[in-house]
mmCIF file with all atom_site columns, C-alpha atoms in Angstrom:
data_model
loop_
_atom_site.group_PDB
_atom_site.id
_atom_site.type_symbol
_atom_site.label_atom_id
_atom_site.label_alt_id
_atom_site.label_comp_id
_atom_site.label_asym_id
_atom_site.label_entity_id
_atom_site.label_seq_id
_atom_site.pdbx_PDB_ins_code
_atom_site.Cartn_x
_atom_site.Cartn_y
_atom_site.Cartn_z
_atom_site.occupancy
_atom_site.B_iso_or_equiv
_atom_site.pdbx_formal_charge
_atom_site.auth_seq_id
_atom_site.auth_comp_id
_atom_site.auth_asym_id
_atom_site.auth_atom_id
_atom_site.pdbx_PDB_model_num
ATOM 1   C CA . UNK A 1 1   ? -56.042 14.412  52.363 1.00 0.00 ? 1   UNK A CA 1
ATOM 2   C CA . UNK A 1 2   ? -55.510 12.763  48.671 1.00 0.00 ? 2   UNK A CA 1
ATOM 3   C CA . UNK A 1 3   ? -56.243 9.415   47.796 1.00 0.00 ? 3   UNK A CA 1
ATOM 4   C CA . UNK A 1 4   ? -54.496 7.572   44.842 1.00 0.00 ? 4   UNK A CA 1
ATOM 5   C CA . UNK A 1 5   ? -55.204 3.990   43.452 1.00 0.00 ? 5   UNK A CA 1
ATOM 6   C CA . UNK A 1 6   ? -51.801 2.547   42.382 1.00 0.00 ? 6   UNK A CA 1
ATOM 7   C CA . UNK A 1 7   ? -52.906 -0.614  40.635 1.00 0.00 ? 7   UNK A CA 1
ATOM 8   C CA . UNK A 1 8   ? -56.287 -3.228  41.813 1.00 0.00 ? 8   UNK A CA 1
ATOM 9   C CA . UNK A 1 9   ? -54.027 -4.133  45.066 1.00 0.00 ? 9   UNK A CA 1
ATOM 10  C CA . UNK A 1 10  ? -52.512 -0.774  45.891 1.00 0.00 ? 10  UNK A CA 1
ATOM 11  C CA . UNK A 1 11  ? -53.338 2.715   47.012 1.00 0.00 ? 11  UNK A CA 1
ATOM 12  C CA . UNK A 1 12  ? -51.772 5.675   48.585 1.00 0.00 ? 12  UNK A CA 1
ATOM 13  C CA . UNK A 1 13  ? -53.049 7.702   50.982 1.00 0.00 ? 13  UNK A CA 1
ATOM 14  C CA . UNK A 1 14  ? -51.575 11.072  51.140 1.00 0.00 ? 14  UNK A CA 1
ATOM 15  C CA . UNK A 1 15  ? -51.568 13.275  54.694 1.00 0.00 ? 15  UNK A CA 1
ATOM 16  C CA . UNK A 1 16  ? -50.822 16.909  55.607 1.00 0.00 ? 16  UNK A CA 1
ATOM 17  C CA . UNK A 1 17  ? -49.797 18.049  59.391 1.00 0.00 ? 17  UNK A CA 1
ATOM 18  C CA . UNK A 1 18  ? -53.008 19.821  59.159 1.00 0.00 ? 18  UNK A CA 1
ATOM 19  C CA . UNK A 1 19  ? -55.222 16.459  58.086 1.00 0.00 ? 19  UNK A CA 1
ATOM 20  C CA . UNK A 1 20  ? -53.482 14.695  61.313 1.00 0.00 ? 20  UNK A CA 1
ATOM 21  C CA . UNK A 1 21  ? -54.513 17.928  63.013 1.00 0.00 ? 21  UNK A CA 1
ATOM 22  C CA . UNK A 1 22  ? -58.272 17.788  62.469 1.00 0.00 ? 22  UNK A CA 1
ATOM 23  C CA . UNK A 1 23  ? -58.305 14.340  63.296 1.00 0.00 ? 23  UNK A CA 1
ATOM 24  C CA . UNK A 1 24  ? -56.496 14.740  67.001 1.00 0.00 ? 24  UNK A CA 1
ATOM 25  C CA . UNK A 1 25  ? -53.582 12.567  66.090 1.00 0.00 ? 25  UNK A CA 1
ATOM 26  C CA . UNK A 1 26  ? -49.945 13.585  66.046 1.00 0.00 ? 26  UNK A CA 1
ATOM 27  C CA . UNK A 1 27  ? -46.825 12.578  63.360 1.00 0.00 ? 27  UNK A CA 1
ATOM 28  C CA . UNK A 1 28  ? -45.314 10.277  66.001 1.00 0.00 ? 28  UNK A CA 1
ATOM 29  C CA . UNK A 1 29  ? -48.295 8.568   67.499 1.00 0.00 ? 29  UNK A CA 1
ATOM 30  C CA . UNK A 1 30  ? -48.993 6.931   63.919 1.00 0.00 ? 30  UNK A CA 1
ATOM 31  C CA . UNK A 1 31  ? -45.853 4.429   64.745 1.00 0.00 ? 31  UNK A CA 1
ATOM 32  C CA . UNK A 1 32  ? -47.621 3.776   68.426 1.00 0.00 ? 32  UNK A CA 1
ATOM 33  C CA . UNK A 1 33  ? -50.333 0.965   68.901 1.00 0.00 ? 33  UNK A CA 1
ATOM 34  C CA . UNK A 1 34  ? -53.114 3.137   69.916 1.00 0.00 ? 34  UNK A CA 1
ATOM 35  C CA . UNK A 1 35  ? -56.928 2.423   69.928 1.00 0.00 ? 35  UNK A CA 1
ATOM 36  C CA . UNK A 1 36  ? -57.125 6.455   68.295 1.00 0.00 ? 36  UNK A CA 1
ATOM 37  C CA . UNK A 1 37  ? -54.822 5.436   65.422 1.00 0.00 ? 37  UNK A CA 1
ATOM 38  C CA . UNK A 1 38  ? -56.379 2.122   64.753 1.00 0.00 ? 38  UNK A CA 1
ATOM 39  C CA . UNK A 1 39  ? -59.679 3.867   64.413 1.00 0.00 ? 39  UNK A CA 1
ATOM 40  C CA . UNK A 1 40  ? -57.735 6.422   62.506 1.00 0.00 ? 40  UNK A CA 1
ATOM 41  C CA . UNK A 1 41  ? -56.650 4.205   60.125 1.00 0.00 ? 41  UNK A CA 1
ATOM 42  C CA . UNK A 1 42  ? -60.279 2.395   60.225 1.00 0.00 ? 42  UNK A CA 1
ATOM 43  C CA . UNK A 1 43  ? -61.723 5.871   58.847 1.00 0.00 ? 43  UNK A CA 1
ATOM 44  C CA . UNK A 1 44  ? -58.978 6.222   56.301 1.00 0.00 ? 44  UNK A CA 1
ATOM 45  C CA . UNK A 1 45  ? -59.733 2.576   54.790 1.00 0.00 ? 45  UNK A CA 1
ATOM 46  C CA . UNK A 1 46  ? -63.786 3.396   55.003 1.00 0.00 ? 46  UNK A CA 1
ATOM 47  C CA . UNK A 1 47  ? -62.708 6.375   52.671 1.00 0.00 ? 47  UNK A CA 1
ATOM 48  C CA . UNK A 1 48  ? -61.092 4.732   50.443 1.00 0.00 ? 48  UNK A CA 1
ATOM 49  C CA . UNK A 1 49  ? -63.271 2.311   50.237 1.00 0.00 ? 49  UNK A CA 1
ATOM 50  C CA . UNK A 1 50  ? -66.434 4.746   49.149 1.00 0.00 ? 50  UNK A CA 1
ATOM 51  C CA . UNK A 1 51  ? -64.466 6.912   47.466 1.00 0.00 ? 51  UNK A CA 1
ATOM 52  C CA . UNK A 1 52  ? -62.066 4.598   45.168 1.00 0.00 ? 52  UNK A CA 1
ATOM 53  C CA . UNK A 1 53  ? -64.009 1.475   45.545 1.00 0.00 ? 53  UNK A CA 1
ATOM 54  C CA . UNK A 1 54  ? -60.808 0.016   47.298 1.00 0.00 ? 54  UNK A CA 1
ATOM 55  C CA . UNK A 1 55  ? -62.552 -2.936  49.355 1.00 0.00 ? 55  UNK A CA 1
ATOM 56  C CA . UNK A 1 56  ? -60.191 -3.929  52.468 1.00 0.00 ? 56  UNK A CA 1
ATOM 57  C CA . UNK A 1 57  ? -61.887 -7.533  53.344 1.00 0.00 ? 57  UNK A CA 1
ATOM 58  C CA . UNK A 1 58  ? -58.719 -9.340  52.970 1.00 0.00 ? 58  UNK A CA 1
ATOM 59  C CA . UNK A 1 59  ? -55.536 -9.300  54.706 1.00 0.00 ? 59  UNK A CA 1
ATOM 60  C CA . UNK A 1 60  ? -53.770 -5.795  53.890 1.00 0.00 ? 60  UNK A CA 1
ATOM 61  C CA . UNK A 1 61  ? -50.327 -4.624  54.946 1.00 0.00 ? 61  UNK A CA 1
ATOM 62  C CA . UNK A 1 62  ? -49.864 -0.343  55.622 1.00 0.00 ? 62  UNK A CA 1
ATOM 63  C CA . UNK A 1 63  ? -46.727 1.160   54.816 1.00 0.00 ? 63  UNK A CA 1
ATOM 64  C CA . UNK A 1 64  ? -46.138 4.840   56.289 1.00 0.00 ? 64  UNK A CA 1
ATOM 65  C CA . UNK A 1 65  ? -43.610 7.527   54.664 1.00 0.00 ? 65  UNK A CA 1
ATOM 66  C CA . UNK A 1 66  ? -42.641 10.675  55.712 1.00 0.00 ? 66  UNK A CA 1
ATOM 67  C CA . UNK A 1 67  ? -41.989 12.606  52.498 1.00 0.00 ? 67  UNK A CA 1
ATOM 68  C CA . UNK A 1 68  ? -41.201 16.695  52.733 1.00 0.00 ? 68  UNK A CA 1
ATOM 69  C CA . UNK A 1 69  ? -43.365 17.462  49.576 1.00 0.00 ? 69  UNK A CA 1
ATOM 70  C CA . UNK A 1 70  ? -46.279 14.905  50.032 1.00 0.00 ? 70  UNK A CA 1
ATOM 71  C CA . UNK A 1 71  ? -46.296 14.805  54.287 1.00 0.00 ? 71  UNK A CA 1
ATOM 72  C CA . UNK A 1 72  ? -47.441 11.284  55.256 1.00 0.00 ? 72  UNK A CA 1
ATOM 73  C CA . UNK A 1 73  ? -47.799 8.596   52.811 1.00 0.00 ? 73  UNK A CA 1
ATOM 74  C CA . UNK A 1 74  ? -49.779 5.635   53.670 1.00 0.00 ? 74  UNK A CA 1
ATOM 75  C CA . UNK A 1 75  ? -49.364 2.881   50.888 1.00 0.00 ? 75  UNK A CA 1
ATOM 76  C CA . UNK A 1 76  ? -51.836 0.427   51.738 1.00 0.00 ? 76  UNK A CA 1
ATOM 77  C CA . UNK A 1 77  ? -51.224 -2.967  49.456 1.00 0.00 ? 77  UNK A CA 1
ATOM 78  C CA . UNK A 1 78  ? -54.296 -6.058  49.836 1.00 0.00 ? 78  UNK A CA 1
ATOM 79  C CA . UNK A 1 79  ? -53.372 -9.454  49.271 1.00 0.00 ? 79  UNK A CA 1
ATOM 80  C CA . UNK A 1 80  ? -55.929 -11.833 47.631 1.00 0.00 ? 80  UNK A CA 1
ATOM 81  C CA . UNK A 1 81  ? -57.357 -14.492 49.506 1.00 0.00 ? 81  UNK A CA 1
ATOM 82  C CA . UNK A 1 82  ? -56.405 -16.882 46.995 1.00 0.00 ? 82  UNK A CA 1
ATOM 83  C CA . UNK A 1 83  ? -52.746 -15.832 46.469 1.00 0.00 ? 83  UNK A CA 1
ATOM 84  C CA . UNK A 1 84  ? -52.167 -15.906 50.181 1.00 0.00 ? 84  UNK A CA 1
ATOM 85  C CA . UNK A 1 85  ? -53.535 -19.082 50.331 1.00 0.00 ? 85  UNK A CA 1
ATOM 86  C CA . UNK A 1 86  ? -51.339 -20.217 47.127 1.00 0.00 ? 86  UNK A CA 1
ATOM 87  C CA . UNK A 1 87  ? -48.205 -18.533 48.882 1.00 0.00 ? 87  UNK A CA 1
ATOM 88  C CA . UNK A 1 88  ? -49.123 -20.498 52.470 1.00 0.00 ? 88  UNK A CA 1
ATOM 89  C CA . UNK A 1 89  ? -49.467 -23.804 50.478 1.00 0.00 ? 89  UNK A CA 1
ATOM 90  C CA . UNK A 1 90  ? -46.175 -23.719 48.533 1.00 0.00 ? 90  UNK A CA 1
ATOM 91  C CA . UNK A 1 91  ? -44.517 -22.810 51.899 1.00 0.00 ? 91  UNK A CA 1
ATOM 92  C CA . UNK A 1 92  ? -45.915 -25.750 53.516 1.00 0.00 ? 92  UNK A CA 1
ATOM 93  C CA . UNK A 1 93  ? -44.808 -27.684 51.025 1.00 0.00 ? 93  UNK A CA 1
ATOM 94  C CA . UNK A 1 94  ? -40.983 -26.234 50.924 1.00 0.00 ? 94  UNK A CA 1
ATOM 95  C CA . UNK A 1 95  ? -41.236 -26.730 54.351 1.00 0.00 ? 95  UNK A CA 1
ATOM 96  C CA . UNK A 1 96  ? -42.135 -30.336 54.749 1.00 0.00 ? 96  UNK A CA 1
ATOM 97  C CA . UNK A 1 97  ? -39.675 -31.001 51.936 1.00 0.00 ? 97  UNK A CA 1
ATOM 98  C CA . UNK A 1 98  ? -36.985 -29.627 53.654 1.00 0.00 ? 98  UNK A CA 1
ATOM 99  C CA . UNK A 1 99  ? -37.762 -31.058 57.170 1.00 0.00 ? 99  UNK A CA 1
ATOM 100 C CA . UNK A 1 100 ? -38.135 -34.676 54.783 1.00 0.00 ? 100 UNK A CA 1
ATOM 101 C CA . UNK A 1 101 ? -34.368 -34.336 53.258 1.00 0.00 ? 101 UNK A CA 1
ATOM 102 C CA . UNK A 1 102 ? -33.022 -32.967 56.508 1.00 0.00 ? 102 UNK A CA 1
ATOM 103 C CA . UNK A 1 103 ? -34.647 -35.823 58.691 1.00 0.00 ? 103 UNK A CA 1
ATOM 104 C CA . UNK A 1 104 ? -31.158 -37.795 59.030 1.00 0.00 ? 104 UNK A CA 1
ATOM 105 C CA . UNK A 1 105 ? -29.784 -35.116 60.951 1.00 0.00 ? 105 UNK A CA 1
ATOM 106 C CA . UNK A 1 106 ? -29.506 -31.338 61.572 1.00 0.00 ? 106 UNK A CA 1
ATOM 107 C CA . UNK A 1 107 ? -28.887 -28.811 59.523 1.00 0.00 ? 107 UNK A CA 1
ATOM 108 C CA . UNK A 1 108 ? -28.514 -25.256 60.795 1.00 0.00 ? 108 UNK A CA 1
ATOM 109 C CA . UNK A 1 109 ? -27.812 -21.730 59.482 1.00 0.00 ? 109 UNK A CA 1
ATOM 110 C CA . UNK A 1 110 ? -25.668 -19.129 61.123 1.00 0.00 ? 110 UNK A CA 1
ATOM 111 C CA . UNK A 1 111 ? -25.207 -15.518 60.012 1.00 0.00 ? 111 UNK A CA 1
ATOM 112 C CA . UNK A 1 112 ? -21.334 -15.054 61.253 1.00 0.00 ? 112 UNK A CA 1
ATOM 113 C CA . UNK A 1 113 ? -18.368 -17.373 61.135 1.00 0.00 ? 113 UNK A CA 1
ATOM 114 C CA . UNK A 1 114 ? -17.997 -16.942 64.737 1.00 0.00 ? 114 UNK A CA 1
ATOM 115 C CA . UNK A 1 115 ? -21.360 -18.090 65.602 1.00 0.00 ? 115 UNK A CA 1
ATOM 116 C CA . UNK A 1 116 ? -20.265 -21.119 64.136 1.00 0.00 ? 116 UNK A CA 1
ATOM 117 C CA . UNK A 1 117 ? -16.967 -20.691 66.356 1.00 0.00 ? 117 UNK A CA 1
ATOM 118 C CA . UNK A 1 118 ? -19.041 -20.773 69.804 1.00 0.00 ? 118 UNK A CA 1
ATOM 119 C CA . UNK A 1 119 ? -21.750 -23.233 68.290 1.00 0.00 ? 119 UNK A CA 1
ATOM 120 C CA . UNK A 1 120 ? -18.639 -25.542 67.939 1.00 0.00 ? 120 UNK A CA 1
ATOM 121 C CA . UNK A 1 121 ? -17.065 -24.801 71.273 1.00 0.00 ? 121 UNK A CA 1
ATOM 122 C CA . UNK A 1 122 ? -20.666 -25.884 73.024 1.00 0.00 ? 122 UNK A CA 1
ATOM 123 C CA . UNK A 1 123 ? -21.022 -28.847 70.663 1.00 0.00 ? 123 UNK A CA 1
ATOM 124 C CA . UNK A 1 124 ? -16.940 -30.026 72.368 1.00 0.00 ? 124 UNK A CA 1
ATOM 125 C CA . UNK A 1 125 ? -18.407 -29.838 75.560 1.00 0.00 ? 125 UNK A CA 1
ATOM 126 C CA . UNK A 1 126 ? -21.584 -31.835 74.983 1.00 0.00 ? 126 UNK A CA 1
ATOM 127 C CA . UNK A 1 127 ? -19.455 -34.811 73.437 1.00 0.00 ? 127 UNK A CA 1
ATOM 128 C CA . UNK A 1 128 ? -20.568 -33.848 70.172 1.00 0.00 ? 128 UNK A CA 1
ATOM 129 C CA . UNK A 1 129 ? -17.562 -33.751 67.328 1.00 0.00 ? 129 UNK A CA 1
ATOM 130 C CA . UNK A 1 130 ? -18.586 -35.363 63.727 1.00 0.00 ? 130 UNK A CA 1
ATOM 131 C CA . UNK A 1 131 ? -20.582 -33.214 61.395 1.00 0.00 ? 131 UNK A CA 1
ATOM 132 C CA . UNK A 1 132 ? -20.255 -31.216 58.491 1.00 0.00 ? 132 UNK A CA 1
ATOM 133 C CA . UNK A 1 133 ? -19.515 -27.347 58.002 1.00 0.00 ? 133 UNK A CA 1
ATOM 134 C CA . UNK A 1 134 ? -20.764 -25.267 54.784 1.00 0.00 ? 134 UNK A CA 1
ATOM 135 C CA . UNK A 1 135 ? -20.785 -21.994 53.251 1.00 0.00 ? 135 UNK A CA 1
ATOM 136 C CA . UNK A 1 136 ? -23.191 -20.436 50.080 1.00 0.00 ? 136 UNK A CA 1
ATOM 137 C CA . UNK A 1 137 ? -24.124 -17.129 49.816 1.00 0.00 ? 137 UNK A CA 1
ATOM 138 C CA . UNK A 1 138 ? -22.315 -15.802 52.864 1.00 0.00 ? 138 UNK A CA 1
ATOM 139 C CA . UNK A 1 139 ? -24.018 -17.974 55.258 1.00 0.00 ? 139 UNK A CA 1
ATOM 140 C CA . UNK A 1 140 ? -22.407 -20.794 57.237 1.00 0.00 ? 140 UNK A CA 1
ATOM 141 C CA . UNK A 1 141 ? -24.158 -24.098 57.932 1.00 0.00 ? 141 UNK A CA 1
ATOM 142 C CA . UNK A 1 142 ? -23.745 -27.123 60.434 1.00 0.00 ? 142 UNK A CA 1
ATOM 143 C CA . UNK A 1 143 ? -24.795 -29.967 59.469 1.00 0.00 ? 143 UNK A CA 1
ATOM 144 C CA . UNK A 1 144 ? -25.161 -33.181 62.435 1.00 0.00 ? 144 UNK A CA 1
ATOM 145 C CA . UNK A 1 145 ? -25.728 -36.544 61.548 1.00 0.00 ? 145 UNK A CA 1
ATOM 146 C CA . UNK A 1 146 ? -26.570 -39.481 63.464 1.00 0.00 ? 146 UNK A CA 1
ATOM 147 C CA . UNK A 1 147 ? -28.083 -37.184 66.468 1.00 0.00 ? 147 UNK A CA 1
ATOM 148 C CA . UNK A 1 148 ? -30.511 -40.093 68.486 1.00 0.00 ? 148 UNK A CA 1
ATOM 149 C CA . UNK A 1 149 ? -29.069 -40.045 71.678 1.00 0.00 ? 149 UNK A CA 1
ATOM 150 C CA . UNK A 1 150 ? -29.239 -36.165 72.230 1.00 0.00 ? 150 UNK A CA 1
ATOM 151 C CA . UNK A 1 151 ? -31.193 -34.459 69.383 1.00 0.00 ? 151 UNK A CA 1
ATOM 152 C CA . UNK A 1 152 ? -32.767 -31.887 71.745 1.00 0.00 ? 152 UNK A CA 1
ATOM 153 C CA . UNK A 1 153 ? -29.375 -31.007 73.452 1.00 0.00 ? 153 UNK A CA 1
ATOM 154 C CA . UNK A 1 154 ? -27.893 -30.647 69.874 1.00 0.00 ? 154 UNK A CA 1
ATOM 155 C CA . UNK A 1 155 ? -31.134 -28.197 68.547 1.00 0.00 ? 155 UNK A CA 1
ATOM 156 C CA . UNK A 1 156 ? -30.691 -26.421 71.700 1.00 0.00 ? 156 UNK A CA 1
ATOM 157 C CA . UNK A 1 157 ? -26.828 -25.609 71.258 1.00 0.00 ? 157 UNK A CA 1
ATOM 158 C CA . UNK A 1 158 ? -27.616 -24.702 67.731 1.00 0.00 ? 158 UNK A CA 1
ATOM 159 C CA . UNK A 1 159 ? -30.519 -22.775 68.527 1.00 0.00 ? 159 UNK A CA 1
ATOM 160 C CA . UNK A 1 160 ? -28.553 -20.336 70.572 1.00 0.00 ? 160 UNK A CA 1
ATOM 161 C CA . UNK A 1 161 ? -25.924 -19.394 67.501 1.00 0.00 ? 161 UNK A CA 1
ATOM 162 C CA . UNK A 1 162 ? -28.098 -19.826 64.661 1.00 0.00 ? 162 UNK A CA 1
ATOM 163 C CA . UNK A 1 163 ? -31.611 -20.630 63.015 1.00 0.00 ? 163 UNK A CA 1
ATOM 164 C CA . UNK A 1 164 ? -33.188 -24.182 61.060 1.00 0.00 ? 164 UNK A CA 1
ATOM 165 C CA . UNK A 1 165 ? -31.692 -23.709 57.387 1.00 0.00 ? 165 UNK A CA 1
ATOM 166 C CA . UNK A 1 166 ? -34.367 -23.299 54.756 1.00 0.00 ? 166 UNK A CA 1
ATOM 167 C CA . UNK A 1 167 ? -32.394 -24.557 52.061 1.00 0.00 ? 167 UNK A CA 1
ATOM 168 C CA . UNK A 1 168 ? -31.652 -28.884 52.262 1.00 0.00 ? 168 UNK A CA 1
ATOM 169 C CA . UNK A 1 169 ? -28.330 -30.144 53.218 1.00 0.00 ? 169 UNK A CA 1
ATOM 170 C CA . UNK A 1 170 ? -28.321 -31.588 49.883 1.00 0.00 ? 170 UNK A CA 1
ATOM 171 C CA . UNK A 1 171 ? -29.287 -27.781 48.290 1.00 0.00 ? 171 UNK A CA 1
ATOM 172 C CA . UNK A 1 172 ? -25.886 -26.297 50.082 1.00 0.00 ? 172 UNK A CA 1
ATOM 173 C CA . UNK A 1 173 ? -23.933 -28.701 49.523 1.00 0.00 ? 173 UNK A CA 1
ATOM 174 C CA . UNK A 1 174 ? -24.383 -28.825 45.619 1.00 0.00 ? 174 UNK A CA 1
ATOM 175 C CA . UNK A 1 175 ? -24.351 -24.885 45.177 1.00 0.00 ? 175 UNK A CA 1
ATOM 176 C CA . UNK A 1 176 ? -22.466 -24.115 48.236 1.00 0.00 ? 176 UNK A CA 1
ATOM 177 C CA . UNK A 1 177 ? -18.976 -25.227 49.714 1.00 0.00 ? 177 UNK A CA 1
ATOM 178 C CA . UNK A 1 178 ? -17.780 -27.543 51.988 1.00 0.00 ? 178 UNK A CA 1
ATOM 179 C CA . UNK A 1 179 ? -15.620 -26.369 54.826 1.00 0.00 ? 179 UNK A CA 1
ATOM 180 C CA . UNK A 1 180 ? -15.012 -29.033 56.637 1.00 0.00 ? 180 UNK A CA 1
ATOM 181 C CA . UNK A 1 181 ? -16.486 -32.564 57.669 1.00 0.00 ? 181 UNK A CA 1
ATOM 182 C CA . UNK A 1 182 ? -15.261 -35.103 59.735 1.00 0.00 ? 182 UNK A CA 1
ATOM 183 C CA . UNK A 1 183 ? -14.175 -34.271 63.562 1.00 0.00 ? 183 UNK A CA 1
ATOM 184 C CA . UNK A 1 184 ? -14.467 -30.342 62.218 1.00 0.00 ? 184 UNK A CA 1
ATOM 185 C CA . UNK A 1 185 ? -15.587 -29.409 65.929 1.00 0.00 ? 185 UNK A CA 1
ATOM 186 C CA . UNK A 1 186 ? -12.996 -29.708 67.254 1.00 0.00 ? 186 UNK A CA 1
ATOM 187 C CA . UNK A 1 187 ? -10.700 -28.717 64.331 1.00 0.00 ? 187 UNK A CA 1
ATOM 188 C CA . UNK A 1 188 ? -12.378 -25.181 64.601 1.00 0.00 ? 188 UNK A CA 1
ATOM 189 C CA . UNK A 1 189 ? -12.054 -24.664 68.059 1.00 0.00 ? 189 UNK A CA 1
ATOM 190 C CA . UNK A 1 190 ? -8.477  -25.817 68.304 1.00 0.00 ? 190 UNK A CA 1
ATOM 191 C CA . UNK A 1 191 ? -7.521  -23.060 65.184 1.00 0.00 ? 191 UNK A CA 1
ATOM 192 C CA . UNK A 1 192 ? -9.615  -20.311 66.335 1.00 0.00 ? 192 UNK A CA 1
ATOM 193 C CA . UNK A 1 193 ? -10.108 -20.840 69.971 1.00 0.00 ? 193 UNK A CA 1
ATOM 194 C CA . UNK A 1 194 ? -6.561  -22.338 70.858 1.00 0.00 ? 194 UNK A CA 1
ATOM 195 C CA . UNK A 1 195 ? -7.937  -24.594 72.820 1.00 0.00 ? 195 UNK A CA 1
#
């Protein structure tokens, strides 16, 4: 077994067949969820703690490589406490802008044009028919205003084709493109669903 520090956040841990071996664990147990390969990796942090000073009281995240020359590679990368709390706070704060411009309506993300095919099919049969359809960055979005009456039925249907968008209705549609808008529901299904 070699250890290597990589920078103040970031050290490898290098493992032969025969270092696995010794310790009673095998190549493919190291991917399983296993009391053995928690304390495995337990022992291998303790190490490198003594041995390169590497203190692991913070959240870390373990990377494993199989490499033919080294064996195992285990890149094991801490975060400060104060950068993840840094990170959390600026994502709260995207977050509750984006739920604050998006509050008028929904806005929704969907990986494939034909998610936003079916999502507009279901939207037809719960009487739903006015919104607004986007593209940017090879995403599609749906965007619902005016959704009192049945908000929940509307999240569900949209739920089931796509995710919340991260990015503000106003974000897409200033970098992005319009598709359609109006009674585009219906204008979809009728082109690509013939119906």
């Amino acid at each position: 077994m070699r250890l290597e520090r990589v920078n103040e956040d970031k050290i490898k841990i290098f493992l032969s067949s025969e270092d696995l071996l010794i310790r009673g664990i095998a190549e493919n147990e190291l991917w399983e969820d296993m009391p053995k390969v928690h304390e495995f990796f337990n022992e291998l942090l303790n190490e490198a703690e003594n041995k390169l000073k590497f203190s692991t009281d913070c959240p870390i995240a373990v990377e494993v490589f199989v490499n033919s020359k080294d064996g195992i590679v285990l890149e094991v990368t801490r975060s400060s406490i104060e950068k993840q709390f840094n990170d959390d706070l600026e994502s709260r704060e995207q977050v509750g802008s984006i739920e604050e411009c998006n509050d008028l309506g929904l806005f929704y993300a969907f990986e494939t044009f034909d998610a936003v095919i079916y999502a507009c099919e279901k939207l037809l049969r719960i009487a739903v028919s006015d919104g607004s359809i986007y593209t940017k960055d090879n995403i599609y979005f749906i965007y619902i205003n005016n959704t009192d009456m049945k908000a929940e039925t509307i999240k569900a249907v949209l739920s089931e084709f796509g995710y919340e968008a991260n990015e503000t209705v106003y974000q897409v549609s200033e970098y992005g493109k319009l598709l359609l808008t109006g009674r585009c529901f219906s204008k979809i299904t009728n082109i690509f669903l013939k119906i």
